[in-house]
XYZ file of N, CA, C and O in Angstrom:
504
model
N 0.717 -1.175 0.207
C 0.283 -0.346 0.253
C 1.020 1.707 -0.339
O 2.385 0.831 0.311
N 0.626 2.658 -0.406
C 1.074 3.245 -0.387
C 1.386 4.099 1.013
O 1.731 3.131 1.976
N 2.125 5.244 1.287
C 2.806 5.980 2.092
C 1.661 6.006 3.267
O 0.354 5.833 3.247
N 2.243 6.401 4.414
C 1.273 6.179 5.702
C 1.114 7.808 5.812
O 1.309 8.303 5.088
N -0.426 7.297 5.723
C -1.594 8.432 6.360
C -1.075 9.678 7.515
O -0.729 9.564 8.527
N -1.466 10.857 6.737
C -1.070 11.951 7.895
C -1.204 13.403 6.835
O -2.269 13.664 6.109
N -2.148 14.582 7.706
C -2.921 15.350 8.070
C -2.367 16.033 6.078
O -0.827 16.059 5.296
N -3.193 16.768 4.906
C -3.068 16.953 3.836
C -2.379 19.019 4.788
O -3.446 19.461 4.932
N -1.696 18.889 4.036
C -0.859 19.968 4.832
C -0.331 21.263 3.471
O -0.353 23.045 3.732
N 0.039 21.025 2.115
C 0.928 21.060 0.659
C -0.342 21.241 0.348
O -1.213 19.808 -0.124
N -0.336 22.261 -0.938
C -0.868 21.805 -2.150
C -0.488 20.524 -2.462
O -0.893 19.797 -3.473
N 1.281 20.264 -2.813
C 1.526 18.718 -3.229
C 1.037 17.641 -2.801
O 0.498 16.572 -2.857
N 1.238 17.816 -1.349
C 0.317 17.049 -0.757
C -0.864 16.365 -0.665
O -1.367 15.421 -0.888
N -2.176 17.345 -0.683
C -3.272 17.803 -1.626
C -3.266 16.602 -2.951
O -4.445 16.451 -3.219
N -2.377 17.269 -3.520
C -2.240 16.852 -5.339
C -2.006 15.470 -5.158
O -2.860 14.346 -5.869
N -0.946 14.629 -4.541
C -0.530 13.409 -4.609
C -1.256 12.592 -3.377
O -2.554 11.928 -3.863
N -2.141 13.145 -2.717
C -3.912 12.578 -1.925
C -5.044 12.758 -2.955
O -5.784 11.286 -3.648
N -5.065 13.771 -4.567
C -6.425 13.557 -5.031
C -5.803 12.417 -6.615
O -6.649 11.789 -6.624
N -4.649 12.317 -6.405
C -4.450 11.262 -7.806
C -4.141 9.496 -6.735
O -5.369 9.225 -7.380
N -4.565 9.499 -5.569
C -4.324 8.242 -4.894
C -5.706 7.869 -4.663
O -6.555 6.444 -4.677
N -6.781 8.973 -4.565
C -7.895 8.596 -4.230
C -8.952 8.311 -5.632
O -9.730 7.393 -5.921
N -8.295 9.044 -7.337
C -8.290 8.722 -8.310
C -8.241 6.874 -8.669
O -8.437 6.285 -9.347
N -7.060 6.354 -8.016
C -6.502 5.168 -8.020
C -7.675 4.177 -7.300
O -7.374 3.095 -7.813
N -8.120 4.955 -5.860
C -8.550 4.066 -4.732
C -10.158 3.586 -5.420
O -10.999 3.367 -4.774
N -10.712 4.533 -6.249
C -11.563 4.550 -6.153
C -12.473 3.673 -6.834
O -12.321 2.891 -7.880
N -13.580 3.597 -6.637
C -14.276 2.346 -6.331
C -13.788 0.879 -5.382
O -15.110 0.425 -5.032
N -13.172 1.004 -4.671
C -12.796 0.082 -3.538
C -13.761 -0.183 -2.952
O -14.736 0.831 -2.519
N -13.924 -1.104 -2.650
C -15.917 -1.800 -1.674
C -15.133 -1.474 -0.294
O -14.172 -1.510 0.366
N -15.894 -0.287 0.232
C -16.384 -0.323 1.124
C -15.957 -0.974 2.737
O -16.281 -2.402 2.446
N -15.087 -0.744 3.538
C -14.830 -2.179 4.202
C -13.861 -2.292 4.469
O -13.266 -3.711 5.773
N -13.105 -2.423 3.312
C -11.794 -3.657 2.557
C -10.595 -2.443 3.423
O -10.827 -0.954 3.504
N -9.023 -2.661 3.449
C -8.773 -2.110 3.675
C -7.879 -0.426 2.690
O -8.178 0.777 2.663
N -8.780 -1.269 1.270
C -8.435 -0.384 0.446
C -9.582 1.230 0.545
O -9.921 2.551 0.282
N -11.108 -0.006 0.488
C -12.378 1.102 1.252
C -11.359 1.709 2.432
O -12.145 3.272 2.003
N -11.032 1.382 3.509
C -10.748 2.435 4.676
C -9.682 3.779 4.055
O -9.966 4.572 4.447
N -9.354 3.229 3.143
C -8.464 3.936 2.880
C -8.013 5.718 2.168
O -8.526 6.572 2.132
N -9.438 5.029 1.189
C -10.705 5.958 0.569
C -11.311 6.838 1.463
O -11.335 8.147 1.339
N -11.952 6.112 2.513
C -13.291 7.172 3.230
C -11.676 7.785 3.823
O -12.427 8.908 4.209
N -10.975 7.877 4.658
C -10.391 8.319 5.300
C -9.254 9.749 4.630
O -9.468 10.848 4.770
N -8.727 9.647 2.889
C -8.178 10.104 2.727
C -9.247 11.142 1.842
O -9.263 12.288 1.786
N -10.413 10.878 1.925
C -11.423 11.787 1.233
C -11.702 12.955 2.385
O -12.335 14.061 2.365
N -11.987 12.299 3.704
C -12.622 13.002 4.582
C -10.744 14.223 5.035
O -10.751 14.991 5.483
N -9.518 13.689 4.561
C -7.902 14.734 4.781
C -8.337 15.800 3.732
O -7.958 16.827 4.191
N -8.803 15.177 2.432
C -9.138 16.557 1.325
C -10.175 17.314 1.553
O -9.930 18.004 1.581
N -11.556 16.479 2.523
C -12.244 17.715 2.647
C -12.288 18.323 3.890
O -12.276 19.792 3.571
N -11.224 17.984 4.846
C -10.494 19.697 5.688
C -9.714 20.282 4.857
O -9.644 21.708 5.607
N -9.305 19.744 4.234
C -8.112 20.802 3.336
C -8.214 21.898 2.563
O -8.539 22.885 2.753
N -9.281 21.092 1.713
C -10.209 21.845 0.939
C -11.378 23.262 1.720
O -11.175 24.642 1.508
N -12.200 22.922 2.517
C -12.165 23.604 3.390
C -11.365 24.427 4.460
O -11.853 26.020 4.239
N -10.605 24.534 4.673
C -9.447 25.768 4.511
C -8.920 26.020 4.031
O -8.274 27.598 4.084
N -8.661 25.964 3.142
C -7.791 26.632 1.764
C -9.245 26.962 0.962
O -8.740 28.283 -0.006
N -10.251 26.713 0.992
C -11.073 27.247 -0.049
C -12.447 27.262 0.451
O -13.373 26.862 -0.260
N -12.699 27.976 1.479
C -13.490 28.179 2.186
C -15.049 29.203 1.015
O -14.374 29.930 0.604
N -15.947 28.649 1.415
C -17.223 29.073 0.534
C -17.986 29.888 1.646
O -18.689 29.938 2.737
N -18.222 31.166 1.110
C -19.405 32.005 1.666
C -20.227 31.385 1.672
O -21.137 31.059 0.301
N -21.425 32.029 2.020
C -23.059 31.387 2.269
C -23.259 32.053 1.148
O -23.094 33.478 1.013
N -24.644 31.744 0.558
C -25.226 32.150 -0.379
C -26.182 33.993 0.242
O -26.065 33.924 1.270
N -26.042 34.561 -0.451
C -26.620 35.705 -0.158
C -27.793 35.212 -0.058
O -28.399 34.436 -0.516
N -28.821 36.187 0.977
C -30.412 36.040 1.246
C -31.050 35.665 0.047
O -31.994 34.707 0.627
N -30.893 36.316 -1.123
C -32.192 36.264 -1.702
C -32.041 35.552 -2.927
O -32.641 34.497 -3.643
N -30.694 34.606 -2.866
C -30.535 33.886 -4.023
C -30.742 32.644 -3.105
O -31.054 32.315 -3.540
N -30.478 32.589 -1.824
C -31.582 31.298 -0.873
C -32.515 30.912 -1.384
O -32.550 30.081 -1.606
N -33.712 32.381 -1.002
C -34.791 31.951 -1.608
C -35.054 31.663 -3.131
O -36.088 30.607 -2.930
N -34.202 32.374 -3.929
C -34.750 32.090 -4.909
C -34.058 30.630 -5.121
O -35.381 29.609 -5.971
N -33.244 29.891 -4.706
C -33.259 28.692 -4.848
C -33.587 27.596 -3.938
O -34.544 26.719 -5.286
N -34.091 27.725 -2.850
C -35.608 27.097 -2.588
C -36.778 28.089 -3.062
O -37.393 26.193 -3.489
N -37.105 28.410 -3.474
C -38.173 28.351 -4.436
C -38.001 27.214 -6.045
O -39.081 26.823 -6.584
N -36.548 27.458 -6.263
C -36.568 26.921 -7.494
C -36.949 25.264 -6.866
O -37.673 24.119 -7.770
N -35.582 25.058 -6.347
C -36.254 23.823 -5.275
C -37.456 23.116 -5.003
O -38.093 22.040 -5.073
N -38.494 23.947 -4.185
C -40.019 23.594 -4.492
C -40.907 23.982 -5.716
O -42.056 23.663 -5.166
N -40.610 24.751 -6.708
C -41.434 24.598 -7.532
C -42.331 25.932 -6.850
O -43.469 26.633 -7.373
N -41.882 27.075 -6.422
C -42.515 28.486 -5.681
C -42.510 29.289 -6.892
O -41.547 29.510 -7.192
N -43.880 29.669 -6.744
C -43.568 31.748 -7.330
C -44.000 32.901 -5.853
O -43.538 32.086 -5.033
N -43.697 33.791 -6.736
C -43.415 34.750 -6.270
C -44.358 34.980 -4.834
O -44.601 35.330 -3.951
N -46.091 34.437 -5.475
C -47.192 34.325 -5.275
C -47.174 33.648 -3.585
O -47.783 34.359 -2.691
N -46.355 32.335 -3.876
C -46.378 31.382 -2.277
C -45.528 32.448 -1.664
O -45.954 32.268 -0.368
N -44.378 33.152 -1.582
C -43.685 33.890 -0.070
C -44.292 34.933 0.110
O -45.016 35.863 1.167
N -45.808 35.329 -0.626
C -46.722 36.514 0.223
C -46.793 36.201 1.337
O -47.148 37.523 2.434
N -47.257 34.853 1.578
C -47.891 35.221 3.493
C -46.672 34.918 4.421
O -46.862 35.021 5.267
N -45.218 34.868 3.619
C -44.447 34.848 4.306
C -43.399 36.535 4.314
O -42.809 36.892 5.738
N -43.834 37.066 3.274
C -42.661 38.325 3.054
C -43.895 38.902 3.212
O -43.867 40.487 4.149
N -45.098 39.260 2.366
C -46.374 40.619 2.569
C -46.271 40.269 1.153
O -46.541 40.069 0.366
N -47.661 41.569 0.990
C -48.062 41.985 -0.165
C -46.766 41.861 -1.386
O -45.752 41.570 -1.287
N -48.024 41.793 -2.299
C -47.211 41.208 -3.605
C -46.194 42.206 -4.188
O -45.233 42.349 -4.147
N -46.787 43.680 -3.694
C -45.316 44.668 -3.828
C -44.455 44.425 -2.807
O -42.759 44.660 -3.426
N -44.438 44.370 -1.817
C -43.558 43.874 -0.545
C -42.468 42.874 -0.816
O -41.118 43.389 -0.860
N -43.248 41.557 -1.546
C -42.307 40.591 -1.726
C -41.192 41.169 -3.176
O -40.375 40.626 -3.439
N -42.269 41.640 -4.292
C -41.650 43.016 -4.719
C -39.919 43.353 -4.628
O -39.109 43.111 -5.298
N -40.381 44.044 -3.582
C -39.763 45.484 -3.299
C -37.920 44.170 -2.685
O -36.532 44.079 -3.210
N -38.497 42.638 -1.957
C -37.646 42.671 -1.133
C -36.719 41.247 -2.646
O -35.052 41.512 -2.073
N -37.467 40.932 -3.034
C -37.015 40.067 -4.206
C -36.083 40.854 -5.174
O -34.599 40.410 -5.921
N -36.329 41.762 -4.937
C -35.318 43.021 -6.027
C -34.367 43.757 -5.683
O -34.064 44.720 -6.297
N -34.454 43.408 -4.479
C -33.021 43.900 -3.580
C -33.063 45.396 -3.180
O -32.213 46.287 -2.929
N -34.216 45.954 -2.767
C -34.959 47.212 -2.834
C -35.419 47.104 -1.191
O -35.635 49.060 -0.446
N -35.827 46.506 -0.125
C -35.978 46.079 1.033
C -34.951 45.109 1.172
O -35.211 43.904 0.962
N -34.759 45.373 2.827
C -33.711 44.335 3.401
C -35.196 43.602 3.711
O -36.069 43.818 4.609
N -34.988 42.500 3.917
C -35.723 41.338 5.225
C -36.301 41.711 6.867
O -34.829 42.395 7.138
N -37.448 41.303 7.588
C -37.162 42.147 8.450
C -37.338 41.454 9.038
O -36.900 39.896 8.713
N -37.331 40.829 10.597
C -36.961 40.090 11.918
C -37.846 38.946 11.348
O -37.704 37.581 11.340
N -39.490 39.544 11.747
C -40.584 38.945 11.178
C -40.527 38.022 10.156
O -40.768 36.841 9.960
N -40.477 38.516 9.047
C -39.596 37.353 7.423
C -38.846 36.501 7.573
O -39.106 35.522 7.175
N -37.245 36.890 8.158
C -36.927 35.524 8.540
C -37.050 34.733 9.178
O -37.154 33.688 8.966
N -37.782 35.291 10.628
C -38.442 33.808 11.029
C -39.601 32.976 10.409
O -39.682 31.465 10.296
N -40.516 34.122 9.557
C -41.362 33.440 8.323
C -40.229 32.733 7.643
O -41.064 30.638 7.488
N -39.011 32.769 7.003
C -38.721 31.757 5.652
C -38.240 30.584 6.149
O -37.973 29.463 5.672
N -37.898 30.920 7.738
C -36.665 29.884 8.059
C -37.791 28.683 8.427
O -37.774 27.651 8.261
N -38.619 29.276 9.003
C -39.762 28.361 9.490
C -40.398 27.315 8.486
O -40.106 26.287 8.470
N -40.915 28.364 7.198
C -41.632 28.037 6.634
C -40.673 27.284 5.147
O -41.290 26.310 4.436
N -40.018 27.808 5.062
C -38.781 27.606 3.689
C -37.642 26.472 4.363
O -36.884 26.243 2.975
N -37.118 26.225 5.933
C -36.444 25.585 6.424
C -34.933 26.298 5.819
O -33.682 25.786 5.783
N -35.042 27.619 5.562
C -33.516 28.556 4.987
C -32.907 29.011 6.571
O -33.609 29.809 7.431
N -31.376 28.385 6.590
C -30.546 28.995 7.627
C -30.912 30.240 8.008
O -30.804 31.255 7.487
N -31.350 30.788 9.268
C -31.608 32.481 9.778
C -30.071 32.539 9.733
O -30.299 34.113 9.394
N -29.510 32.418 9.787
C -28.065 32.812 9.744
C -27.568 33.388 7.878
O -27.106 33.988 7.886
N -27.804 32.122 6.874
C -28.137 33.194 5.783
C -28.843 34.146 5.710
O -28.618 35.471 5.043
N -30.301 34.325 6.305
C -31.123 34.930 5.343
C -30.887 36.243 6.650
O -31.512 37.281 5.932
N -29.628 36.287 7.779
C -29.613 37.854 7.960
C -28.571 38.564 7.725
O -28.111 39.734 7.883
N -27.957 37.903 6.597
C -26.695 38.108 5.971
C -27.211 39.511 5.239
O -28.492 39.641 4.713
N -26.304 40.636 5.102
C -26.469 41.981 4.028
C -26.992 40.697 2.661
O -26.354 40.436 1.973
N -27.383 42.120 1.896
C -27.769 41.046 0.345
C -26.770 41.683 0.309
O -26.074 42.758 0.161
N -26.296 41.052 -1.862
C -25.102 41.671 -2.189
C -25.950 42.614 -2.940
O -26.759 43.540 -2.936
N -24.386 44.391 -2.605
C -25.293 45.558 -2.885
C -25.825 46.346 -1.709
O -25.079 47.619 -1.432
N -26.119 45.374 -0.536
C -26.285 46.267 1.057
C -24.790 46.451 1.295
O -24.522 47.155 2.418
N -23.736 45.983 1.334
C -22.890 45.621 2.032
C -22.351 46.546 1.639
O -21.430 47.202 2.696
N -21.924 47.989 0.282
C -20.880 48.395 0.629
C -22.315 49.761 1.038
O -21.645 50.625 1.855
N -23.342 49.478 1.537
C -24.022 50.612 1.924
C -24.060 50.451 3.787
O -22.946 50.144 4.018
C-alpha cells in the first residue's frame, strides 16, 4: 500500500492525495483500500474547507434557490414576506428582510436564519 496517512498541509500533499483517491476510487467499503479511500476523502475535505472556504449564499439567492427546489412562485412568498409589492421590493433588493420575514422564511422554507440575516449583495457597501 502507499505511504503512511498524515494531514494534508501543502498543495503537493493535496495533489498526491487526489491522485491516490483516483486510484482507489471504487474500492469496496470495509476493505483496507476502501478504508484508506474514506480517510483520504475526509482529509481532502478538511484541506479544501481550510484552503477554499465558501461564502454562505446571499439571502435573496438562497430564497430563489429554495423557490426553484420547491417549485414556488413569488405569490407563494406573500404569506411569508407580505404583499405582492413587498415581495417584489425584497426580491429586487430594494427592501431588506425584517426579523419577522426572516423568522417565517426560516420556519416555512427551512432556510438557515444565519444566511437570511446576512446583508444582500449590494447592501454590503451601504
